[in-house]
PDB file of C-alpha atoms in Angstrom:
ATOM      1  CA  UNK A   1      48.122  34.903  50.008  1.00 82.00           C
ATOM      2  CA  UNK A   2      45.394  38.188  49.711  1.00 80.00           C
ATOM      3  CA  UNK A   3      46.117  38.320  53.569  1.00 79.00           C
ATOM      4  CA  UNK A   4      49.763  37.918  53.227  1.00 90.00           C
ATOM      5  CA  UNK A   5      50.163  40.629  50.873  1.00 92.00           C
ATOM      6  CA  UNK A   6      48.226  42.788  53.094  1.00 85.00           C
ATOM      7  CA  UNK A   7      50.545  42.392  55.958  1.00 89.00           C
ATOM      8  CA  UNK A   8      53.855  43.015  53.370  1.00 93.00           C
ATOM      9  CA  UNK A   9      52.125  46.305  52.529  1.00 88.00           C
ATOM     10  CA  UNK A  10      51.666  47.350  55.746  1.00 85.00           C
ATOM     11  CA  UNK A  11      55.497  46.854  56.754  1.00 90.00           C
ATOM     12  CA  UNK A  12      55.982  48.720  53.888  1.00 89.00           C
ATOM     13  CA  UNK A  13      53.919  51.833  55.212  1.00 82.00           C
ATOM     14  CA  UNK A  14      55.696  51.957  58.930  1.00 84.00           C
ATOM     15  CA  UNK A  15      58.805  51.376  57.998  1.00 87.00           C
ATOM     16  CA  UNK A  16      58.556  54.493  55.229  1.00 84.00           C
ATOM     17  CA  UNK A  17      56.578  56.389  58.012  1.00 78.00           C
ATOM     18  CA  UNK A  18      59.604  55.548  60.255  1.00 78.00           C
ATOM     19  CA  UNK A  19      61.995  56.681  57.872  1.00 76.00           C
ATOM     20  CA  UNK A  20      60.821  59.739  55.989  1.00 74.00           C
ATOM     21  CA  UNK A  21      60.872  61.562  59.118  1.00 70.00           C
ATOM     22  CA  UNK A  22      64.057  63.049  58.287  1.00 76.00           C
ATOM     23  CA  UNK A  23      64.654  61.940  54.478  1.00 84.00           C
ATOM     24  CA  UNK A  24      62.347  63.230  51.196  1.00 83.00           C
ATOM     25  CA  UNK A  25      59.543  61.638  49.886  1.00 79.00           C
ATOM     26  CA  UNK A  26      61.616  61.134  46.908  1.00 84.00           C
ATOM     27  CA  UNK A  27      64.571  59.263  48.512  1.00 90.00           C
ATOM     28  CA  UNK A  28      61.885  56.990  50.084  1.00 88.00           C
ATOM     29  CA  UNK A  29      60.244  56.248  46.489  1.00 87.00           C
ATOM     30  CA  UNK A  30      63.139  55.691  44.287  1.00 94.00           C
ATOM     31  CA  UNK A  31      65.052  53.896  46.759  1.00 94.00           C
ATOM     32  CA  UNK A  32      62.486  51.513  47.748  1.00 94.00           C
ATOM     33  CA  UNK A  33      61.629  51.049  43.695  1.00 94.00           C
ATOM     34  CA  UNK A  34      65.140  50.669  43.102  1.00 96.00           C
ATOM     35  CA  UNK A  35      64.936  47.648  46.121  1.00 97.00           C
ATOM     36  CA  UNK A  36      62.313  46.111  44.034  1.00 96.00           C
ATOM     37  CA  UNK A  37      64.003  46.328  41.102  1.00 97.00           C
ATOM     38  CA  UNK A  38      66.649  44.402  42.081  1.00 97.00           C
ATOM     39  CA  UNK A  39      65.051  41.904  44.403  1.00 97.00           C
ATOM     40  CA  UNK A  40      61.938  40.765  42.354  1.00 97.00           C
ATOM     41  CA  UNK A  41      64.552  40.521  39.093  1.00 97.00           C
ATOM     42  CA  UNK A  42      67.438  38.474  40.843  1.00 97.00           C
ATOM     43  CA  UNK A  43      64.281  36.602  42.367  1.00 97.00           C
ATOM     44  CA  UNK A  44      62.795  35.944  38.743  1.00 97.00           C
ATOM     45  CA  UNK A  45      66.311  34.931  36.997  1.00 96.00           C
ATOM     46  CA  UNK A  46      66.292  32.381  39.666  1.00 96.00           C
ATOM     47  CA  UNK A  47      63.562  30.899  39.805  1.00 94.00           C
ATOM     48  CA  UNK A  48      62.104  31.168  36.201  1.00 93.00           C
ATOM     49  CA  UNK A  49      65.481  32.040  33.685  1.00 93.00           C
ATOM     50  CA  UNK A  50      65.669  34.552  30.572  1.00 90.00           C
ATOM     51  CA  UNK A  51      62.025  35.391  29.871  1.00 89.00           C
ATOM     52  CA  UNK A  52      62.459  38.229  27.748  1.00 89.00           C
ATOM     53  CA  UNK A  53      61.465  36.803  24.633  1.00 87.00           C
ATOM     54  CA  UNK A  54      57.769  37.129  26.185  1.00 83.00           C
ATOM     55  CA  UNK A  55      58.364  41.163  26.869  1.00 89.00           C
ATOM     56  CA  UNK A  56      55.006  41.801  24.953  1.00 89.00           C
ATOM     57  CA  UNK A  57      52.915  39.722  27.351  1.00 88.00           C
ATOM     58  CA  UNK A  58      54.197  42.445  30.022  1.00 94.00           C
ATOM     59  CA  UNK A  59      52.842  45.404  28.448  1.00 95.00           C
ATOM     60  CA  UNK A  60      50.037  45.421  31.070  1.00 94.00           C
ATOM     61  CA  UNK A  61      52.174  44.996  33.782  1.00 96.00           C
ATOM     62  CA  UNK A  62      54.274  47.642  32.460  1.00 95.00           C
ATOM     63  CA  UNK A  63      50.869  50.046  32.104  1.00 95.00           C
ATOM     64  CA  UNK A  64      49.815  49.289  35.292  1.00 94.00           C
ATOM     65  CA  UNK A  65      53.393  50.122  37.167  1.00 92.00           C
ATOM     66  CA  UNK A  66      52.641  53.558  36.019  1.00 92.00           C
ATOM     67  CA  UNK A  67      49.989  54.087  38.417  1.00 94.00           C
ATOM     68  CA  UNK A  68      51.082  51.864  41.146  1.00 86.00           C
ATOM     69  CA  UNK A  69      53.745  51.673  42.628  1.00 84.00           C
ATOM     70  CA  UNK A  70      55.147  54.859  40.988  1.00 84.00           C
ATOM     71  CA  UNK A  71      52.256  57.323  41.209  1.00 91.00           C
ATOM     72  CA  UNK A  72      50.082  55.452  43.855  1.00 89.00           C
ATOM     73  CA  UNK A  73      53.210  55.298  46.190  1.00 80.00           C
ATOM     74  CA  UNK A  74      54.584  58.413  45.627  1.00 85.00           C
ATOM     75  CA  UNK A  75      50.842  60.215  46.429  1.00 91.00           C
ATOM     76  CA  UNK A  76      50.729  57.404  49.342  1.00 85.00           C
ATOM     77  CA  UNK A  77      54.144  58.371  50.873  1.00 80.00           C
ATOM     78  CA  UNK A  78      53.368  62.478  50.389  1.00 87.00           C
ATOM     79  CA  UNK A  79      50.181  61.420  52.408  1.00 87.00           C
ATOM     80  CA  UNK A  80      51.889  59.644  55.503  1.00 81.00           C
ATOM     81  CA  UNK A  81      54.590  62.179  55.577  1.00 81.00           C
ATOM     82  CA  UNK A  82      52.386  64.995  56.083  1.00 83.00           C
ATOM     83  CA  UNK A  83      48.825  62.943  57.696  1.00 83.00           C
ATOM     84  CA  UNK A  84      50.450  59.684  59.107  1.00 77.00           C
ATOM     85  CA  UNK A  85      50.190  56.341  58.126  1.00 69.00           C
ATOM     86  CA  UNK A  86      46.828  55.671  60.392  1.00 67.00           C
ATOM     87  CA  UNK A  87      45.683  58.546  58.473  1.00 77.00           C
ATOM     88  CA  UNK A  88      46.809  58.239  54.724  1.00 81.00           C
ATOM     89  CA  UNK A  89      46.043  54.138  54.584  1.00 73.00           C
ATOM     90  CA  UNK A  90      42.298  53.930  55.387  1.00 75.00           C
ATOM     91  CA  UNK A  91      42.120  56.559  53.017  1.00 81.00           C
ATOM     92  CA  UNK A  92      44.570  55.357  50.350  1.00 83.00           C
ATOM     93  CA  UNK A  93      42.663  51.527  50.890  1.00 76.00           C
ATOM     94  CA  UNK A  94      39.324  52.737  49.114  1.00 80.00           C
ATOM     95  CA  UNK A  95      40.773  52.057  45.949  1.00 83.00           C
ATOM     96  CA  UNK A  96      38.514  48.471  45.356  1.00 81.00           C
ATOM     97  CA  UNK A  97      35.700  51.243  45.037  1.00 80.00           C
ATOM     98  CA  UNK A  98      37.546  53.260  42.283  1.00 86.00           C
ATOM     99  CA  UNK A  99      37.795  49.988  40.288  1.00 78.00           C
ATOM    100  CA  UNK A 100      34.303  48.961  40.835  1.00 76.00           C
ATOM    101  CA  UNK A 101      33.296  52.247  39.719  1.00 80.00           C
ATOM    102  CA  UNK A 102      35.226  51.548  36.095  1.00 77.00           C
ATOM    103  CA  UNK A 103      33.605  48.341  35.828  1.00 72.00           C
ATOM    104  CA  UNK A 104      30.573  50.746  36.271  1.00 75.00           C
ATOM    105  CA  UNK A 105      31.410  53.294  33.695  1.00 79.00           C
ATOM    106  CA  UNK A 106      33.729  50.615  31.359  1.00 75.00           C
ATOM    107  CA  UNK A 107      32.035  47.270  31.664  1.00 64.00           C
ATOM    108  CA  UNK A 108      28.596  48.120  32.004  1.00 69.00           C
ATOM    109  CA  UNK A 109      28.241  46.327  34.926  1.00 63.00           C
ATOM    110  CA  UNK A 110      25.335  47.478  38.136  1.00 71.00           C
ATOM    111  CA  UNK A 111      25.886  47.979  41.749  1.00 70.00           C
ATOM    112  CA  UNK A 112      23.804  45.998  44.062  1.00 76.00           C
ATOM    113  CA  UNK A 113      22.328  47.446  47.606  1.00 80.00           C
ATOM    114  CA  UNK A 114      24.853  45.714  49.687  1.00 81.00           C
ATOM    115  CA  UNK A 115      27.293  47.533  47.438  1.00 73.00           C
ATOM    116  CA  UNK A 116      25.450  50.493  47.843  1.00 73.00           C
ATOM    117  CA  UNK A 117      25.959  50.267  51.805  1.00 84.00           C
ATOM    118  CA  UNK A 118      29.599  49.498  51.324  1.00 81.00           C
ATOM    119  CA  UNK A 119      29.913  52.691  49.101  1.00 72.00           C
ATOM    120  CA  UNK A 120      28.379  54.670  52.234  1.00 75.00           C
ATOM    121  CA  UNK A 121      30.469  52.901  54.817  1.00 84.00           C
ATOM    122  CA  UNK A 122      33.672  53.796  53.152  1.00 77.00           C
ATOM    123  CA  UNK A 123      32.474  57.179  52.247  1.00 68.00           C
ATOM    124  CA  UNK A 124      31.508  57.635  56.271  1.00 78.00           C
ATOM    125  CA  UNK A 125      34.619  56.097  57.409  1.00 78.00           C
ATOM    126  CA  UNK A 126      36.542  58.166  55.325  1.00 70.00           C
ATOM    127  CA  UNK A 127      35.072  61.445  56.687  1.00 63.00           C
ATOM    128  CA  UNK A 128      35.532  59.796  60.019  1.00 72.00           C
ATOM    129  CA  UNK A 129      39.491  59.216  59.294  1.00 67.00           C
ATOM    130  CA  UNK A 130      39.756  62.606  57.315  1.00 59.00           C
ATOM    131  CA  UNK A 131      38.368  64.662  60.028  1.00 59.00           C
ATOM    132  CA  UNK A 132      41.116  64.063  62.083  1.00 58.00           C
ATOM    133  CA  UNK A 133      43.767  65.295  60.201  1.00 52.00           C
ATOM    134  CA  UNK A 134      45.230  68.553  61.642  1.00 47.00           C
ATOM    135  CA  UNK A 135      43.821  68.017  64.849  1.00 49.00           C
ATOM    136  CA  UNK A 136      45.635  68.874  68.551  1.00 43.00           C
ATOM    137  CA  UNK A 137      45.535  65.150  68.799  1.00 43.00           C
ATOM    138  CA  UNK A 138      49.342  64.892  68.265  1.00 43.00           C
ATOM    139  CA  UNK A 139      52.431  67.617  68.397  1.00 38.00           C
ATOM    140  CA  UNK A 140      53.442  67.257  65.196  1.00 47.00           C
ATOM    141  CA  UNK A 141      50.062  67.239  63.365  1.00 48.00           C
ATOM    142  CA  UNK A 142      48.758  69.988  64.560  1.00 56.00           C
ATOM    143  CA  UNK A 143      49.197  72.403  61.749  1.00 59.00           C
ATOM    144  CA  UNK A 144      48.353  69.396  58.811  1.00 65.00           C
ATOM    145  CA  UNK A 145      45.898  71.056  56.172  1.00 75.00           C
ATOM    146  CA  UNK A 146      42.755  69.715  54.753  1.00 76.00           C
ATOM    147  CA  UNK A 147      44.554  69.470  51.267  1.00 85.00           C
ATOM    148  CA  UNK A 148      46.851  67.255  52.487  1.00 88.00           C
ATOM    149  CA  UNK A 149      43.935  64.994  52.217  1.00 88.00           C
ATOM    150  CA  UNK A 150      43.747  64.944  48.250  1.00 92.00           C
ATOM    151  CA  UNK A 151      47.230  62.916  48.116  1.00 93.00           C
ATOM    152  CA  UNK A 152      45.911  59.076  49.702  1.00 90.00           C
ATOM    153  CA  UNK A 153      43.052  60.003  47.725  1.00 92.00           C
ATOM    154  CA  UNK A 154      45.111  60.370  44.343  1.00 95.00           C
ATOM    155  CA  UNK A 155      46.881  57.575  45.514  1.00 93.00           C
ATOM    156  CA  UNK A 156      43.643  55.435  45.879  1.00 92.00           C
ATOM    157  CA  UNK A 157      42.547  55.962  42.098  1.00 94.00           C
ATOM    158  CA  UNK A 158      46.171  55.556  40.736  1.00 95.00           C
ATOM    159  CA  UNK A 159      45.986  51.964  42.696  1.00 90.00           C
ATOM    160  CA  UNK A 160      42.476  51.229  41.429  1.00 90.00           C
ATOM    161  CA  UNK A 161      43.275  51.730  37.583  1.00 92.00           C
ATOM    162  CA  UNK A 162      46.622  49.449  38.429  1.00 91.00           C
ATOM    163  CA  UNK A 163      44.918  46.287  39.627  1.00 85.00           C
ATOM    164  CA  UNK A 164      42.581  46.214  36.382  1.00 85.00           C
ATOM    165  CA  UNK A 165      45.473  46.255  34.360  1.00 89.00           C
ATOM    166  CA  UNK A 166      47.268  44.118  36.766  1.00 90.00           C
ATOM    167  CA  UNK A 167      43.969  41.353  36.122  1.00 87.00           C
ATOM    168  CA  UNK A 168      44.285  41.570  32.911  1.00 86.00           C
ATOM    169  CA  UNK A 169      47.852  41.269  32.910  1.00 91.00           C
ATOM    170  CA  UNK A 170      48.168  38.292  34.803  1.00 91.00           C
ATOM    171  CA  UNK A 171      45.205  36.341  33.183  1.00 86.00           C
ATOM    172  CA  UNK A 172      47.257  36.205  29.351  1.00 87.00           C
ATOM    173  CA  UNK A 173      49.703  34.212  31.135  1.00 86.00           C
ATOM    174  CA  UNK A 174      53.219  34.918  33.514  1.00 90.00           C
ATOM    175  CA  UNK A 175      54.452  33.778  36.718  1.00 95.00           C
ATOM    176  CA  UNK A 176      53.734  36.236  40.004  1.00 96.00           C
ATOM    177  CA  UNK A 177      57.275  36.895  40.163  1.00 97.00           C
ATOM    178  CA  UNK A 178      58.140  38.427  36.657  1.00 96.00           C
ATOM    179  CA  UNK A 179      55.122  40.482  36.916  1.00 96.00           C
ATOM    180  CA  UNK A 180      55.704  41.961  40.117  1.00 96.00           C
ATOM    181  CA  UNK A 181      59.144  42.810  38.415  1.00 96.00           C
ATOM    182  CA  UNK A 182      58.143  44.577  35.622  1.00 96.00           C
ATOM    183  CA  UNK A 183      55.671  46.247  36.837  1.00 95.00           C
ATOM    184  CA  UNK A 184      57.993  47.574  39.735  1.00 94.00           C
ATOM    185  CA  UNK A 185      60.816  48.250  36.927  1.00 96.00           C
ATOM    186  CA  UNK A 186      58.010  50.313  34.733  1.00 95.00           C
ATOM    187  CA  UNK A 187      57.808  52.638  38.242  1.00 92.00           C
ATOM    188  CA  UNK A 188      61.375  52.823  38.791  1.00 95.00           C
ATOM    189  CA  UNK A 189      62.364  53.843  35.263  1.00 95.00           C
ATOM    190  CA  UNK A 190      59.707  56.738  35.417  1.00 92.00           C
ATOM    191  CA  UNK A 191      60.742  58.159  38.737  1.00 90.00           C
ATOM    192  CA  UNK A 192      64.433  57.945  37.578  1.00 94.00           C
ATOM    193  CA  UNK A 193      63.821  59.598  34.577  1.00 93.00           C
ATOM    194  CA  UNK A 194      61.582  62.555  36.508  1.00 87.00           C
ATOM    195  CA  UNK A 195      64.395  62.968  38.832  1.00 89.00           C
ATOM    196  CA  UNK A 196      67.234  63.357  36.235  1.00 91.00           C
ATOM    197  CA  UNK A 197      64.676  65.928  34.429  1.00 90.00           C
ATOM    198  CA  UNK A 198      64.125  67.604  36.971  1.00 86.00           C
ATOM    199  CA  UNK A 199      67.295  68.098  38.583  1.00 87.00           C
ATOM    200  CA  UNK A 200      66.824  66.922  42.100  1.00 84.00           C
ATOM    201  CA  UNK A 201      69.458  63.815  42.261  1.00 87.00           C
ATOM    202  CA  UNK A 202      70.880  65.784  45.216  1.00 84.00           C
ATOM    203  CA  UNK A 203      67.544  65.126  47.467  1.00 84.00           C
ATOM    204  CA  UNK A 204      68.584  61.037  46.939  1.00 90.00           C
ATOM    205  CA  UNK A 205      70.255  61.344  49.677  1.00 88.00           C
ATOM    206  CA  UNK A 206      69.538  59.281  53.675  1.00 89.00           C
ATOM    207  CA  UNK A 207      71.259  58.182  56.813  1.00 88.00           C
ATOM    208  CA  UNK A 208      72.609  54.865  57.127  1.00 89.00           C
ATOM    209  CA  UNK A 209      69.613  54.189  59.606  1.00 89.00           C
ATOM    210  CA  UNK A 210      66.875  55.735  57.264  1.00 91.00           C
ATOM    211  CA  UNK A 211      68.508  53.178  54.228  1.00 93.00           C
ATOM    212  CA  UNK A 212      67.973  50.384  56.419  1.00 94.00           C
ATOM    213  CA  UNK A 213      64.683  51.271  56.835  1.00 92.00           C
ATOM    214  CA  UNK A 214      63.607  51.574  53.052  1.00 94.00           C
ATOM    215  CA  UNK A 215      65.853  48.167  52.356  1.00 95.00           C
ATOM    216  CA  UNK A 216      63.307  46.562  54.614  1.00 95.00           C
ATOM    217  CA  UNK A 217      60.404  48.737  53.269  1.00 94.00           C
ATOM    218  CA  UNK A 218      61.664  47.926  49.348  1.00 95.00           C
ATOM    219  CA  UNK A 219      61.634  44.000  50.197  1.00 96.00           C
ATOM    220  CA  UNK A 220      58.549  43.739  51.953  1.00 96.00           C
ATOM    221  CA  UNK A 221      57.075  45.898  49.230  1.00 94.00           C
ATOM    222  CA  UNK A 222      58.488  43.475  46.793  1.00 95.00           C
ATOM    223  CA  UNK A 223      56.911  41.046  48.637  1.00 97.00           C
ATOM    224  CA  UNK A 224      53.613  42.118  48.220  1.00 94.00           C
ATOM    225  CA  UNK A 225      52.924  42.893  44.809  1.00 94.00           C
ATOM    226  CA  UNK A 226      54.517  39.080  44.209  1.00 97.00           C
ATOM    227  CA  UNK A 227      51.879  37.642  46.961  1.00 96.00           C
ATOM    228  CA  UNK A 228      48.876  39.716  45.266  1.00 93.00           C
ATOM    229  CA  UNK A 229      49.899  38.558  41.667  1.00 95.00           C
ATOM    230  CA  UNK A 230      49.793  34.768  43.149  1.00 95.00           C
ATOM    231  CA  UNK A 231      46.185  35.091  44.699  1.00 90.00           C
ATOM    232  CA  UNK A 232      45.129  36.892  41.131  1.00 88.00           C
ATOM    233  CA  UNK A 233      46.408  33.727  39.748  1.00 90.00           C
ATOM    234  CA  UNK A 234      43.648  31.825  41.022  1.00 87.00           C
ATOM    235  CA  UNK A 235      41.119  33.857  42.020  1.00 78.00           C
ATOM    236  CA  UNK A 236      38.748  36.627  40.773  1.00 72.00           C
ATOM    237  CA  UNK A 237      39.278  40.315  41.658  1.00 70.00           C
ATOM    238  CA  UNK A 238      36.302  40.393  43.623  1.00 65.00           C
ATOM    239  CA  UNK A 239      37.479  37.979  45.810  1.00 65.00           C
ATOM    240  CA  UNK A 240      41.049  39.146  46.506  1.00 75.00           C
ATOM    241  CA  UNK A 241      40.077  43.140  46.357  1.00 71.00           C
ATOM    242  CA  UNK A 242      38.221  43.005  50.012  1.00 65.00           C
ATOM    243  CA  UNK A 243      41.122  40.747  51.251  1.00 71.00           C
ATOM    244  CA  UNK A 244      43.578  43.737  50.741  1.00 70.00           C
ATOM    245  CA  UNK A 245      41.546  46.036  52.089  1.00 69.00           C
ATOM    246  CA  UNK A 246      42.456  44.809  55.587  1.00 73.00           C
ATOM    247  CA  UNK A 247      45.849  46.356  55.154  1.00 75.00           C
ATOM    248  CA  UNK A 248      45.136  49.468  57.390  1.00 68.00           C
ATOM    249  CA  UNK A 249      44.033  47.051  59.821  1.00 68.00           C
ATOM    250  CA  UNK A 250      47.393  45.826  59.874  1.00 77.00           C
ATOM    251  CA  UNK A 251      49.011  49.329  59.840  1.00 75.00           C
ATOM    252  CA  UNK A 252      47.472  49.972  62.951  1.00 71.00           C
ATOM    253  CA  UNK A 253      48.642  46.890  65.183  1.00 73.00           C
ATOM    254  CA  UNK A 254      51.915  47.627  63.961  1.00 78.00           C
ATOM    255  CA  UNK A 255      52.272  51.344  64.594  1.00 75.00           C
ATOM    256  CA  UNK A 256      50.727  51.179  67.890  1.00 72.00           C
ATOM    257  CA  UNK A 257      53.085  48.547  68.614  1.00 76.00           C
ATOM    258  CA  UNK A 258      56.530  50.477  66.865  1.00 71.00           C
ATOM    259  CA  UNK A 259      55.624  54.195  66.727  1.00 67.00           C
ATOM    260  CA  UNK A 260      52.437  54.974  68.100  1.00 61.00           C
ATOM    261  CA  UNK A 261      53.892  58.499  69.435  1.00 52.00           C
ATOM    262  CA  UNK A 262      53.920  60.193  66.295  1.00 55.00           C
ATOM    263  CA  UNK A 263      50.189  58.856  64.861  1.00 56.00           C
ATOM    264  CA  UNK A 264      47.018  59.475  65.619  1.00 60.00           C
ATOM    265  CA  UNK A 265      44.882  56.804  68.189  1.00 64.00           C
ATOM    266  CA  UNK A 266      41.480  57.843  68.626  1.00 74.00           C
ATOM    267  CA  UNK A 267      37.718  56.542  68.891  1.00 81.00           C
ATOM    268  CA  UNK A 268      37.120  57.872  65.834  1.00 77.00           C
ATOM    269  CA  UNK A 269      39.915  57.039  63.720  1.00 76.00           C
ATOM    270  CA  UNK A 270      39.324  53.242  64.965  1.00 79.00           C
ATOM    271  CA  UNK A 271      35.717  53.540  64.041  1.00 84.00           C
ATOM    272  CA  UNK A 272      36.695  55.117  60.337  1.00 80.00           C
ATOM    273  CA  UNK A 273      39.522  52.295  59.646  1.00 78.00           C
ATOM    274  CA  UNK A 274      36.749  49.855  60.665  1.00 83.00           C
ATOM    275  CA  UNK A 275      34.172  51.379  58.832  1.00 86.00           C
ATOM    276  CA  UNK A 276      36.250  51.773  55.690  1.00 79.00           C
ATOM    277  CA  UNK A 277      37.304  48.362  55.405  1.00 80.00           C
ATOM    278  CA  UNK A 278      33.811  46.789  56.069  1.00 85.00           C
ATOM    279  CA  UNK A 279      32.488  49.236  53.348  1.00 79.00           C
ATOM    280  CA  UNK A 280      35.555  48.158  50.630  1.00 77.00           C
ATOM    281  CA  UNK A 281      34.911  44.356  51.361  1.00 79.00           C
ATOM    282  CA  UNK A 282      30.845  45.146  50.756  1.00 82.00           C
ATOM    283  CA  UNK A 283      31.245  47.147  47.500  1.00 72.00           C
ATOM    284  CA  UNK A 284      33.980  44.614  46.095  1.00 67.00           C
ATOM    285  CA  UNK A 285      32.154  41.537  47.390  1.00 72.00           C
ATOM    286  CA  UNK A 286      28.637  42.181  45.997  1.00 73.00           C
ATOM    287  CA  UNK A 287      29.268  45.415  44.432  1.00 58.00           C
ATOM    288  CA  UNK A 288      29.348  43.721  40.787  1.00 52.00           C
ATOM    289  CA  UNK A 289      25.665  42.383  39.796  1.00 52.00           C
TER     290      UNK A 289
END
């Protein structure tokens, strides 16, 4: 299921890549939330019935849709828009190592040396990745700044506070399906209400091709969250935290199959994607003592 929801999340990413070429971040966002929104709840009504009587057993769901999808996927989409999504994702994907560093700070738990190596390796393949942003490698990457870099790696910590409240979420009790529905409705709400406050309604706006893209991208991404909630269901997040992290390895047989024109193929971005995810599944695997 880990696996599964690795490959939904990676659909996600190239089809969003695919269609923010043209439309804004923020059409790409709250359209895709607002496919969530309304697949994951007709999905839940179905399946389950009226649940709302339980809407205090959500608040962690509802905490950790704050950070991801709304933050984490708006910083994430930023990222590929301006880096690419072989870029942004390896980055974006170190996020098991923000959430074994709050076990660290939180839980008083200790990092073994195999975690220690994993730390390194995604730290190296990070550099690796980053260093390639801005390069000649591509036309229209040319002139990408270094800063552009901060946004997958906002995106990473907003995702690695989200899973520890999605754990704890999961763990009082609630099926995989509500779950992923609130927490996508908690996102949703917040980027509606930021775009009504701040005026920009007008930039909802895409081609009939570019909505077909983000209808895809919204269910897949529905998908996923639903997929990782199962796999918390039954196992630990130590086990199903290196499982996701082989996301960007999916992102990168399917944009050099669809659009490998417009991202970045080289040596060393293939060695810092491998490197990165070998490194997440180290620290998350025998990171915790």
């Amino acid at each position: 299921m880990a696996l599964l929801s690795s490959l939904m999340f990676a659909l996600t990413f190239v089809f969003v890549r695919v269609g923010v070429k043209t439309a804004s971040t923020a059409t790409a966002l709250w359209v895709t939330l607002f496919i969530n929104v309304v697949f994951l709840w007709g999905w839940s009504l179905l399946a389950h019935g009226w649940q709302f009587e339980h809407w205090w057993q959500w608040r962690y769901f509802f905490l950790s849709g704050v950070f991801a999808p709304l933050l984490g996927r708006l910083f994430q989409f930023q990222g590929m828009a301006k880096l690419g999504a072989n870029i942004t994702t390896p980055l974006t994907l170190t996020h098991p190592v923000i959430t074994v560093l709050l076990a660290i700070l939180f839980l008083d738990e200790h990092v073994s040396r195999r975690g220690l190596v994993g730390g390194l390796l995604v730290v190296a393949g990070s550099v690796l990745v980053g260093m390639q942003g801005g390069q000649s490698a591509t036309r229209s990457l040319r002139s990408v700044s270094r800063v552009y870099l901060m946004l997958p790696l906002l995106a990473s910590v907003c995702y690695g506070i989200s899973i520890v409240f999605r754990k704890i979420g999961i763990d009082l009790g609630s099926d995989a399906v509500t779950a992923a529905a609130v927490t996508c409705t908690s996102s949703w709400l917040f980027a509606t209400l930021h775009v009504v406050a701040t005026g920009s309604a007008r930039q909802i706006r895409c081609s009939r091709r570019e909505l077909g893209f983000f209808v895809l991208a919204g269910i897949f991404s529905g998908l996923g969250p639903v997929l990782l909630y199962a796999a918390l269901q039954r196992e630990s997040l130590v086990v199903i935290a290196p499982l996701g992290a082989t996301t960007p390895l999916f992102v990168l047989l399917v944009s050099y199959l669809f659009i490998r024109a417009d991202e970045i193929f080289t040596p060393l971005v293939i060695a810092g994607t491998v490197a990165t995810v070998t490194g997440v599944i180290l620290v998350t695997a025998y990171g915790l003592a």
